[in-house]
Amino acid sequence: MTGPVSTVPNDSSFRRRLAAGEPVLGVFNCLPAFQVSEILSHSSMDYIVIEAEHGATALPAMHAQVAAIAERKPVVVRVASDEPGVIKPILDLGVTGIMVPDVRSADAARDIVRQTRFAPEGTRGIGGSIRASRYGMDKGYFRDGPAEPITVILQIESREGLDNIAEIAVVDGVDAVFFGPMDLSAQLGHRGRPDAPEVAQAMDVAIRQLAGTACVAGCLCPPAKVGHWRDKGISLFLLGSDIGALTASVEAMASSVTRPDKEDAA
């Protein structure tokens, strides 16, 4: 092999749609069983985010999850922090991109982007037989880099992040900023109320600051709210999680049945 042959899912349409501001729909993969990841990869979602910030997964499980998704869907990992020791082994799995929580400054954004690029453009470490290089069989991977640059999605979850969003958005290599409604609402004094008007207003102001930049906006929201936030200028969506879908489905099944004991009690 003389050129880069990436092990990541073919994400050209994912990156093109991001850059074009088209609506892109995804789901959190919180359950670490690789079978769940594989099931999600056959769904109609546009991309999958493996939850490694709050989820119970670990590196060996993530390896299996990424491999189970294979080339069917773009796969992003929400990492636990921006530390190099956290990000580096996840990149070596051959993921499409990373989502980094609570980014507060342009300097932090630049450091994260550098971690996703090999020297001299960045600081990404070069490992030998990693999955991203087809276990060393892609001889051009380290020389030429991945077939597609690592997608970088940065979460805005603080007042400081909101104040600096215009500078964060123009950092070269930042593809999207993503509003984390739960943490953002807590930081703004409305913990547990992500739908508080003050939170929505702060997001509106921040989204307007992205106008004219190459950076798109994203957020976590239920399907019924996609139209609302789409009109506000958001194009990258996470609609929920596998856990949420499972619990909602089970509860819906249980509540749809009339229980004989309850009928007798009435």
PDB file of C-alpha atoms in Angstrom:
ATOM      1  CA  MET A   1       0.000   0.000   0.000  1.00  0.00           C
ATOM      2  CA  THR A   2       1.403   3.390  -0.960  1.00  0.00           C
ATOM      3  CA  GLY A   3      -1.345   5.715   0.216  1.00  0.00           C
ATOM      4  CA  PRO A   4      -3.471   6.049   3.344  1.00  0.00           C
ATOM      5  CA  VAL A   5      -6.190   3.424   3.691  1.00  0.00           C
ATOM      6  CA  SER A   6      -8.189   4.374   6.737  1.00  0.00           C
ATOM      7  CA  THR A   7      -9.836   1.855   9.028  1.00  0.00           C
ATOM      8  CA  VAL A   8     -12.422   4.435  10.061  1.00  0.00           C
ATOM      9  CA  PRO A   9     -15.876   4.327   8.503  1.00  0.00           C
ATOM     10  CA  ASN A  10     -16.014   6.251   5.245  1.00  0.00           C
ATOM     11  CA  ASP A  11     -16.834   9.632   6.741  1.00  0.00           C
ATOM     12  CA  SER A  12     -16.567  11.777   3.614  1.00  0.00           C
ATOM     13  CA  SER A  13     -20.324  12.325   3.576  1.00  0.00           C
ATOM     14  CA  PHE A  14     -20.283  12.987   7.331  1.00  0.00           C
ATOM     15  CA  ARG A  15     -17.660  15.725   6.959  1.00  0.00           C
ATOM     16  CA  ARG A  16     -19.281  17.098   3.831  1.00  0.00           C
ATOM     17  CA  ARG A  17     -22.660  17.312   5.532  1.00  0.00           C
ATOM     18  CA  LEU A  18     -21.117  18.969   8.577  1.00  0.00           C
ATOM     19  CA  ALA A  19     -19.342  21.540   6.428  1.00  0.00           C
ATOM     20  CA  ALA A  20     -22.510  22.152   4.416  1.00  0.00           C
ATOM     21  CA  GLY A  21     -24.597  22.684   7.546  1.00  0.00           C
ATOM     22  CA  GLU A  22     -26.971  19.874   6.631  1.00  0.00           C
ATOM     23  CA  PRO A  23     -28.889  18.231   9.503  1.00  0.00           C
ATOM     24  CA  VAL A  24     -26.901  15.282  10.880  1.00  0.00           C
ATOM     25  CA  LEU A  25     -28.581  12.976  13.400  1.00  0.00           C
ATOM     26  CA  GLY A  26     -26.798  10.777  15.907  1.00  0.00           C
ATOM     27  CA  VAL A  27     -27.241   8.731  19.061  1.00  0.00           C
ATOM     28  CA  PHE A  28     -25.162   8.042  22.174  1.00  0.00           C
ATOM     29  CA  ASN A  29     -23.914   4.469  22.537  1.00  0.00           C
ATOM     30  CA  CYS A  30     -23.696   4.154  26.334  1.00  0.00           C
ATOM     31  CA  LEU A  31     -23.954   0.397  26.778  1.00  0.00           C
ATOM     32  CA  PRO A  32     -20.476  -1.124  26.294  1.00  0.00           C
ATOM     33  CA  ALA A  33     -21.619  -4.436  24.806  1.00  0.00           C
ATOM     34  CA  PHE A  34     -20.328  -4.543  21.226  1.00  0.00           C
ATOM     35  CA  GLN A  35     -23.601  -6.119  20.102  1.00  0.00           C
ATOM     36  CA  VAL A  36     -25.410  -2.873  20.970  1.00  0.00           C
ATOM     37  CA  SER A  37     -22.896  -0.901  18.906  1.00  0.00           C
ATOM     38  CA  GLU A  38     -23.428  -3.254  15.987  1.00  0.00           C
ATOM     39  CA  ILE A  39     -27.205  -2.910  16.240  1.00  0.00           C
ATOM     40  CA  LEU A  40     -26.933   0.877  16.217  1.00  0.00           C
ATOM     41  CA  SER A  41     -24.641   0.706  13.192  1.00  0.00           C
ATOM     42  CA  HIS A  42     -27.512  -0.847  11.215  1.00  0.00           C
ATOM     43  CA  SER A  43     -29.939   1.928  12.235  1.00  0.00           C
ATOM     44  CA  SER A  44     -30.945   4.987  10.220  1.00  0.00           C
ATOM     45  CA  MET A  45     -28.857   7.329  12.372  1.00  0.00           C
ATOM     46  CA  ASP A  46     -26.148   9.285  10.560  1.00  0.00           C
ATOM     47  CA  TYR A  47     -23.448   8.704  13.167  1.00  0.00           C
ATOM     48  CA  ILE A  48     -22.815   7.068  16.545  1.00  0.00           C
ATOM     49  CA  VAL A  49     -21.142   8.567  19.610  1.00  0.00           C
ATOM     50  CA  ILE A  50     -19.572   6.099  22.013  1.00  0.00           C
ATOM     51  CA  GLU A  51     -20.018   7.527  25.508  1.00  0.00           C
ATOM     52  CA  ALA A  52     -16.697   7.339  27.348  1.00  0.00           C
ATOM     53  CA  GLU A  53     -17.174  10.381  29.602  1.00  0.00           C
ATOM     54  CA  HIS A  54     -20.025   9.076  31.759  1.00  0.00           C
ATOM     55  CA  GLY A  55     -20.426   5.586  30.306  1.00  0.00           C
ATOM     56  CA  ALA A  56     -19.150   2.345  31.815  1.00  0.00           C
ATOM     57  CA  THR A  57     -16.902   1.560  28.851  1.00  0.00           C
ATOM     58  CA  ALA A  58     -13.096   1.225  28.817  1.00  0.00           C
ATOM     59  CA  LEU A  59     -10.453   0.974  26.103  1.00  0.00           C
ATOM     60  CA  PRO A  60     -10.749  -2.787  25.357  1.00  0.00           C
ATOM     61  CA  ALA A  61     -14.538  -2.496  25.209  1.00  0.00           C
ATOM     62  CA  MET A  62     -14.277   0.581  22.970  1.00  0.00           C
ATOM     63  CA  HIS A  63     -11.991  -1.341  20.627  1.00  0.00           C
ATOM     64  CA  ALA A  64     -14.704  -3.984  20.259  1.00  0.00           C
ATOM     65  CA  GLN A  65     -17.398  -1.311  19.873  1.00  0.00           C
ATOM     66  CA  VAL A  66     -15.533   0.518  17.097  1.00  0.00           C
ATOM     67  CA  ALA A  67     -14.808  -2.762  15.306  1.00  0.00           C
ATOM     68  CA  ALA A  68     -18.482  -3.777  15.599  1.00  0.00           C
ATOM     69  CA  ILE A  69     -19.576  -0.548  13.936  1.00  0.00           C
ATOM     70  CA  ALA A  70     -16.981  -1.274  11.229  1.00  0.00           C
ATOM     71  CA  GLU A  71     -17.467   0.808   8.081  1.00  0.00           C
ATOM     72  CA  ARG A  72     -21.230   1.206   8.345  1.00  0.00           C
ATOM     73  CA  LYS A  73     -21.357   4.453  10.296  1.00  0.00           C
ATOM     74  CA  PRO A  74     -19.049   7.303  11.296  1.00  0.00           C
ATOM     75  CA  VAL A  75     -18.082   6.741  14.928  1.00  0.00           C
ATOM     76  CA  VAL A  76     -17.184   9.504  17.370  1.00  0.00           C
ATOM     77  CA  VAL A  77     -16.009   8.944  20.943  1.00  0.00           C
ATOM     78  CA  ARG A  78     -16.942  11.403  23.668  1.00  0.00           C
ATOM     79  CA  VAL A  79     -13.766  11.304  25.708  1.00  0.00           C
ATOM     80  CA  ALA A  80     -13.525  11.839  29.457  1.00  0.00           C
ATOM     81  CA  SER A  81     -11.040  14.727  29.243  1.00  0.00           C
ATOM     82  CA  ASP A  82      -8.642  16.554  26.937  1.00  0.00           C
ATOM     83  CA  GLU A  83      -5.589  14.840  28.431  1.00  0.00           C
ATOM     84  CA  PRO A  84      -3.205  13.307  25.838  1.00  0.00           C
ATOM     85  CA  GLY A  85      -3.209   9.999  27.709  1.00  0.00           C
ATOM     86  CA  VAL A  86      -6.976   9.847  27.220  1.00  0.00           C
ATOM     87  CA  ILE A  87      -7.197  11.003  23.602  1.00  0.00           C
ATOM     88  CA  LYS A  88      -4.198   9.216  22.068  1.00  0.00           C
ATOM     89  CA  PRO A  89      -5.303   5.584  22.493  1.00  0.00           C
ATOM     90  CA  ILE A  90      -8.799   6.409  21.255  1.00  0.00           C
ATOM     91  CA  LEU A  91      -7.408   7.912  18.050  1.00  0.00           C
ATOM     92  CA  ASP A  92      -5.371   4.733  17.583  1.00  0.00           C
ATOM     93  CA  LEU A  93      -8.634   2.755  17.416  1.00  0.00           C
ATOM     94  CA  GLY A  94      -9.388   4.362  14.063  1.00  0.00           C
ATOM     95  CA  VAL A  95     -12.360   6.537  15.033  1.00  0.00           C
ATOM     96  CA  THR A  96     -13.923   9.178  12.817  1.00  0.00           C
ATOM     97  CA  GLY A  97     -13.697  11.844  15.491  1.00  0.00           C
ATOM     98  CA  ILE A  98     -13.716  12.870  19.123  1.00  0.00           C
ATOM     99  CA  MET A  99     -16.092  14.937  21.196  1.00  0.00           C
ATOM    100  CA  VAL A 100     -14.351  16.733  24.069  1.00  0.00           C
ATOM    101  CA  PRO A 101     -16.340  17.991  27.085  1.00  0.00           C
ATOM    102  CA  ASP A 102     -16.212  21.436  28.678  1.00  0.00           C
ATOM    103  CA  VAL A 103     -13.853  23.334  26.387  1.00  0.00           C
ATOM    104  CA  ARG A 104     -13.478  26.898  27.638  1.00  0.00           C
ATOM    105  CA  SER A 105     -10.870  28.686  25.512  1.00  0.00           C
ATOM    106  CA  ALA A 106      -9.295  28.914  22.078  1.00  0.00           C
ATOM    107  CA  ASP A 107      -5.968  27.802  23.550  1.00  0.00           C
ATOM    108  CA  ALA A 108      -7.596  24.597  24.829  1.00  0.00           C
ATOM    109  CA  ALA A 109      -9.196  24.079  21.413  1.00  0.00           C
ATOM    110  CA  ARG A 110      -5.859  24.479  19.626  1.00  0.00           C
ATOM    111  CA  ASP A 111      -4.221  21.954  21.951  1.00  0.00           C
ATOM    112  CA  ILE A 112      -6.983  19.406  21.281  1.00  0.00           C
ATOM    113  CA  VAL A 113      -6.656  19.813  17.510  1.00  0.00           C
ATOM    114  CA  ARG A 114      -2.871  19.398  17.744  1.00  0.00           C
ATOM    115  CA  GLN A 115      -3.390  16.111  19.567  1.00  0.00           C
ATOM    116  CA  THR A 116      -5.285  14.768  16.536  1.00  0.00           C
ATOM    117  CA  ARG A 117      -2.541  15.634  14.015  1.00  0.00           C
ATOM    118  CA  PHE A 118       0.886  14.063  13.536  1.00  0.00           C
ATOM    119  CA  ALA A 119       4.027  16.216  13.684  1.00  0.00           C
ATOM    120  CA  PRO A 120       4.987  18.713  12.499  1.00  0.00           C
ATOM    121  CA  GLU A 121       1.366  19.984  12.430  1.00  0.00           C
ATOM    122  CA  GLY A 122       0.520  18.415  15.767  1.00  0.00           C
ATOM    123  CA  THR A 123       1.580  16.268  18.684  1.00  0.00           C
ATOM    124  CA  ARG A 124      -0.178  12.959  18.030  1.00  0.00           C
ATOM    125  CA  GLY A 125       2.016  10.027  18.989  1.00  0.00           C
ATOM    126  CA  ILE A 126       2.993   7.401  16.433  1.00  0.00           C
ATOM    127  CA  GLY A 127       2.294   3.833  17.500  1.00  0.00           C
ATOM    128  CA  GLY A 128       3.163   0.707  15.587  1.00  0.00           C
ATOM    129  CA  SER A 129       0.521  -1.906  14.866  1.00  0.00           C
ATOM    130  CA  ILE A 130      -2.609   0.007  15.800  1.00  0.00           C
ATOM    131  CA  ARG A 131      -6.079  -0.527  14.406  1.00  0.00           C
ATOM    132  CA  ALA A 132      -6.066   2.910  12.721  1.00  0.00           C
ATOM    133  CA  SER A 133      -3.178   1.781  10.484  1.00  0.00           C
ATOM    134  CA  ARG A 134      -4.745  -1.621   9.811  1.00  0.00           C
ATOM    135  CA  TYR A 135      -2.373  -3.040  12.412  1.00  0.00           C
ATOM    136  CA  GLY A 136       0.650  -1.749  10.516  1.00  0.00           C
ATOM    137  CA  MET A 137      -0.420  -2.974   7.078  1.00  0.00           C
ATOM    138  CA  ASP A 138      -1.271   0.550   5.877  1.00  0.00           C
ATOM    139  CA  LYS A 139       2.295   1.707   5.265  1.00  0.00           C
ATOM    140  CA  GLY A 140       1.229   5.233   4.364  1.00  0.00           C
ATOM    141  CA  TYR A 141      -0.861   5.947   7.453  1.00  0.00           C
ATOM    142  CA  PHE A 142       1.798   7.642   9.558  1.00  0.00           C
ATOM    143  CA  ARG A 143       3.476   9.303   6.592  1.00  0.00           C
ATOM    144  CA  ASP A 144       0.341  10.732   4.988  1.00  0.00           C
ATOM    145  CA  GLY A 145      -2.082  10.740   7.913  1.00  0.00           C
ATOM    146  CA  PRO A 146      -5.624   9.337   7.977  1.00  0.00           C
ATOM    147  CA  ALA A 147      -7.583   9.357   4.739  1.00  0.00           C
ATOM    148  CA  GLU A 148      -9.860  11.884   6.446  1.00  0.00           C
ATOM    149  CA  PRO A 149      -8.722  14.283   9.188  1.00  0.00           C
ATOM    150  CA  ILE A 150     -10.015  13.475  12.652  1.00  0.00           C
ATOM    151  CA  THR A 151     -13.318  15.282  13.220  1.00  0.00           C
ATOM    152  CA  VAL A 152     -13.079  17.543  16.270  1.00  0.00           C
ATOM    153  CA  ILE A 153     -16.285  18.396  18.154  1.00  0.00           C
ATOM    154  CA  LEU A 154     -15.908  20.580  21.251  1.00  0.00           C
ATOM    155  CA  GLN A 155     -18.568  20.836  23.926  1.00  0.00           C
ATOM    156  CA  ILE A 156     -19.545  24.214  25.326  1.00  0.00           C
ATOM    157  CA  GLU A 157     -20.785  23.673  28.871  1.00  0.00           C
ATOM    158  CA  SER A 158     -19.836  26.805  30.836  1.00  0.00           C
ATOM    159  CA  ARG A 159     -20.252  30.564  30.910  1.00  0.00           C
ATOM    160  CA  GLU A 160     -16.566  30.876  30.072  1.00  0.00           C
ATOM    161  CA  GLY A 161     -17.032  28.654  27.039  1.00  0.00           C
ATOM    162  CA  LEU A 162     -19.989  30.742  25.888  1.00  0.00           C
ATOM    163  CA  ASP A 163     -17.986  33.948  26.313  1.00  0.00           C
ATOM    164  CA  ASN A 164     -15.131  32.541  24.208  1.00  0.00           C
ATOM    165  CA  ILE A 165     -17.150  30.667  21.598  1.00  0.00           C
ATOM    166  CA  ALA A 166     -16.335  33.061  18.751  1.00  0.00           C
ATOM    167  CA  GLU A 167     -12.590  32.498  19.286  1.00  0.00           C
ATOM    168  CA  ILE A 168     -13.004  28.738  19.770  1.00  0.00           C
ATOM    169  CA  ALA A 169     -15.030  28.376  16.565  1.00  0.00           C
ATOM    170  CA  VAL A 170     -12.344  29.856  14.299  1.00  0.00           C
ATOM    171  CA  VAL A 171      -9.535  27.605  15.521  1.00  0.00           C
ATOM    172  CA  ASP A 172      -8.307  25.687  12.474  1.00  0.00           C
ATOM    173  CA  GLY A 173      -9.371  22.060  12.752  1.00  0.00           C
ATOM    174  CA  VAL A 174     -12.446  22.594  14.944  1.00  0.00           C
ATOM    175  CA  ASP A 175     -15.373  21.177  13.004  1.00  0.00           C
ATOM    176  CA  ALA A 176     -18.222  21.784  15.453  1.00  0.00           C
ATOM    177  CA  VAL A 177     -19.114  23.171  18.858  1.00  0.00           C
ATOM    178  CA  PHE A 178     -21.708  21.208  20.761  1.00  0.00           C
ATOM    179  CA  PHE A 179     -23.879  22.548  23.558  1.00  0.00           C
ATOM    180  CA  GLY A 180     -24.153  20.265  26.589  1.00  0.00           C
ATOM    181  CA  PRO A 181     -27.539  21.326  27.980  1.00  0.00           C
ATOM    182  CA  MET A 182     -27.339  19.634  31.388  1.00  0.00           C
ATOM    183  CA  ASP A 183     -23.932  20.970  32.417  1.00  0.00           C
ATOM    184  CA  LEU A 184     -24.578  24.310  30.745  1.00  0.00           C
ATOM    185  CA  SER A 185     -27.849  24.766  32.623  1.00  0.00           C
ATOM    186  CA  ALA A 186     -26.106  23.980  35.917  1.00  0.00           C
ATOM    187  CA  GLN A 187     -23.298  26.443  35.162  1.00  0.00           C
ATOM    188  CA  LEU A 188     -25.886  29.129  34.391  1.00  0.00           C
ATOM    189  CA  GLY A 189     -27.698  28.560  37.689  1.00  0.00           C
ATOM    190  CA  HIS A 190     -30.517  26.324  36.435  1.00  0.00           C
ATOM    191  CA  ARG A 191     -29.336  22.845  37.385  1.00  0.00           C
ATOM    192  CA  GLY A 192     -31.705  20.136  36.182  1.00  0.00           C
ATOM    193  CA  ARG A 193     -33.561  22.602  33.951  1.00  0.00           C
ATOM    194  CA  PRO A 194     -31.934  22.427  30.495  1.00  0.00           C
ATOM    195  CA  ASP A 195     -35.111  23.913  28.987  1.00  0.00           C
ATOM    196  CA  ALA A 196     -34.917  27.046  31.131  1.00  0.00           C
ATOM    197  CA  PRO A 197     -35.476  30.179  28.993  1.00  0.00           C
ATOM    198  CA  GLU A 198     -32.167  31.639  30.176  1.00  0.00           C
ATOM    199  CA  VAL A 199     -30.307  28.599  28.826  1.00  0.00           C
ATOM    200  CA  ALA A 200     -32.051  28.787  25.458  1.00  0.00           C
ATOM    201  CA  GLN A 201     -31.332  32.504  25.253  1.00  0.00           C
ATOM    202  CA  ALA A 202     -27.634  31.966  26.002  1.00  0.00           C
ATOM    203  CA  MET A 203     -27.487  29.309  23.275  1.00  0.00           C
ATOM    204  CA  ASP A 204     -29.223  31.635  20.801  1.00  0.00           C
ATOM    205  CA  VAL A 205     -26.623  34.335  21.404  1.00  0.00           C
ATOM    206  CA  ALA A 206     -23.766  31.845  21.056  1.00  0.00           C
ATOM    207  CA  ILE A 207     -25.131  30.318  17.839  1.00  0.00           C
ATOM    208  CA  ARG A 208     -25.343  33.740  16.190  1.00  0.00           C
ATOM    209  CA  GLN A 209     -21.631  34.237  16.850  1.00  0.00           C
ATOM    210  CA  LEU A 210     -20.859  31.265  14.609  1.00  0.00           C
ATOM    211  CA  ALA A 211     -22.285  32.999  11.538  1.00  0.00           C
ATOM    212  CA  GLY A 212     -19.671  33.313   8.834  1.00  0.00           C
ATOM    213  CA  THR A 213     -17.379  30.662  10.322  1.00  0.00           C
ATOM    214  CA  ALA A 214     -16.713  27.142   9.077  1.00  0.00           C
ATOM    215  CA  CYS A 215     -17.707  25.754  12.473  1.00  0.00           C
ATOM    216  CA  VAL A 216     -21.187  24.294  12.910  1.00  0.00           C
ATOM    217  CA  ALA A 217     -23.301  24.079  16.056  1.00  0.00           C
ATOM    218  CA  GLY A 218     -24.706  20.974  17.674  1.00  0.00           C
ATOM    219  CA  CYS A 219     -26.819  20.019  20.671  1.00  0.00           C
ATOM    220  CA  LEU A 220     -28.491  17.166  22.489  1.00  0.00           C
ATOM    221  CA  CYS A 221     -32.244  17.357  22.083  1.00  0.00           C
ATOM    222  CA  PRO A 222     -35.272  15.078  21.727  1.00  0.00           C
ATOM    223  CA  PRO A 223     -36.560  14.452  18.196  1.00  0.00           C
ATOM    224  CA  ALA A 224     -39.531  16.782  18.724  1.00  0.00           C
ATOM    225  CA  LYS A 225     -37.148  19.708  19.282  1.00  0.00           C
ATOM    226  CA  VAL A 226     -34.993  19.204  16.196  1.00  0.00           C
ATOM    227  CA  GLY A 227     -37.103  21.539  14.063  1.00  0.00           C
ATOM    228  CA  HIS A 228     -36.928  24.282  16.701  1.00  0.00           C
ATOM    229  CA  TRP A 229     -33.138  24.156  17.015  1.00  0.00           C
ATOM    230  CA  ARG A 230     -32.694  23.690  13.277  1.00  0.00           C
ATOM    231  CA  ASP A 231     -34.447  27.017  12.768  1.00  0.00           C
ATOM    232  CA  LYS A 232     -32.040  28.551  15.286  1.00  0.00           C
ATOM    233  CA  GLY A 233     -29.040  27.415  13.245  1.00  0.00           C
ATOM    234  CA  ILE A 234     -28.064  24.070  14.766  1.00  0.00           C
ATOM    235  CA  SER A 235     -27.299  21.239  12.351  1.00  0.00           C
ATOM    236  CA  LEU A 236     -25.520  18.536  14.397  1.00  0.00           C
ATOM    237  CA  PHE A 237     -27.874  16.619  16.676  1.00  0.00           C
ATOM    238  CA  LEU A 238     -27.776  13.849  19.240  1.00  0.00           C
ATOM    239  CA  LEU A 239     -31.309  12.589  19.765  1.00  0.00           C
ATOM    240  CA  GLY A 240     -30.754  10.462  22.866  1.00  0.00           C
ATOM    241  CA  SER A 241     -29.077   7.243  23.881  1.00  0.00           C
ATOM    242  CA  ASP A 242     -29.406   3.499  23.660  1.00  0.00           C
ATOM    243  CA  ILE A 243     -30.176   3.386  27.395  1.00  0.00           C
ATOM    244  CA  GLY A 244     -32.886   6.014  27.023  1.00  0.00           C
ATOM    245  CA  ALA A 245     -34.434   4.175  24.088  1.00  0.00           C
ATOM    246  CA  LEU A 246     -34.352   0.871  25.976  1.00  0.00           C
ATOM    247  CA  THR A 247     -35.919   2.197  29.166  1.00  0.00           C
ATOM    248  CA  ALA A 248     -38.572   4.174  27.265  1.00  0.00           C
ATOM    249  CA  SER A 249     -39.490   1.133  25.198  1.00  0.00           C
ATOM    250  CA  VAL A 250     -39.735  -1.174  28.201  1.00  0.00           C
ATOM    251  CA  GLU A 251     -41.820   1.333  30.156  1.00  0.00           C
ATOM    252  CA  ALA A 252     -44.100   1.840  27.135  1.00  0.00           C
ATOM    253  CA  MET A 253     -44.631  -1.914  26.834  1.00  0.00           C
ATOM    254  CA  ALA A 254     -45.413  -2.263  30.523  1.00  0.00           C
ATOM    255  CA  SER A 255     -47.785   0.696  30.609  1.00  0.00           C
ATOM    256  CA  SER A 256     -49.686  -0.498  27.524  1.00  0.00           C
ATOM    257  CA  VAL A 257     -50.887  -3.635  29.267  1.00  0.00           C
ATOM    258  CA  THR A 258     -54.003  -3.643  31.431  1.00  0.00           C
ATOM    259  CA  ARG A 259     -53.084  -5.674  34.487  1.00  0.00           C
ATOM    260  CA  PRO A 260     -55.838  -8.024  35.735  1.00  0.00           C
ATOM    261  CA  ASP A 261     -54.949  -7.356  39.372  1.00  0.00           C
ATOM    262  CA  LYS A 262     -55.455  -3.634  38.846  1.00  0.00           C
ATOM    263  CA  GLU A 263     -58.811  -4.273  37.160  1.00  0.00           C
ATOM    264  CA  ASP A 264     -59.888  -6.384  40.131  1.00  0.00           C
ATOM    265  CA  ALA A 265     -58.811  -3.704  42.575  1.00  0.00           C
ATOM    266  CA  ALA A 266     -60.916  -1.136  40.744  1.00  0.00           C
TER     267      ALA A 266
END
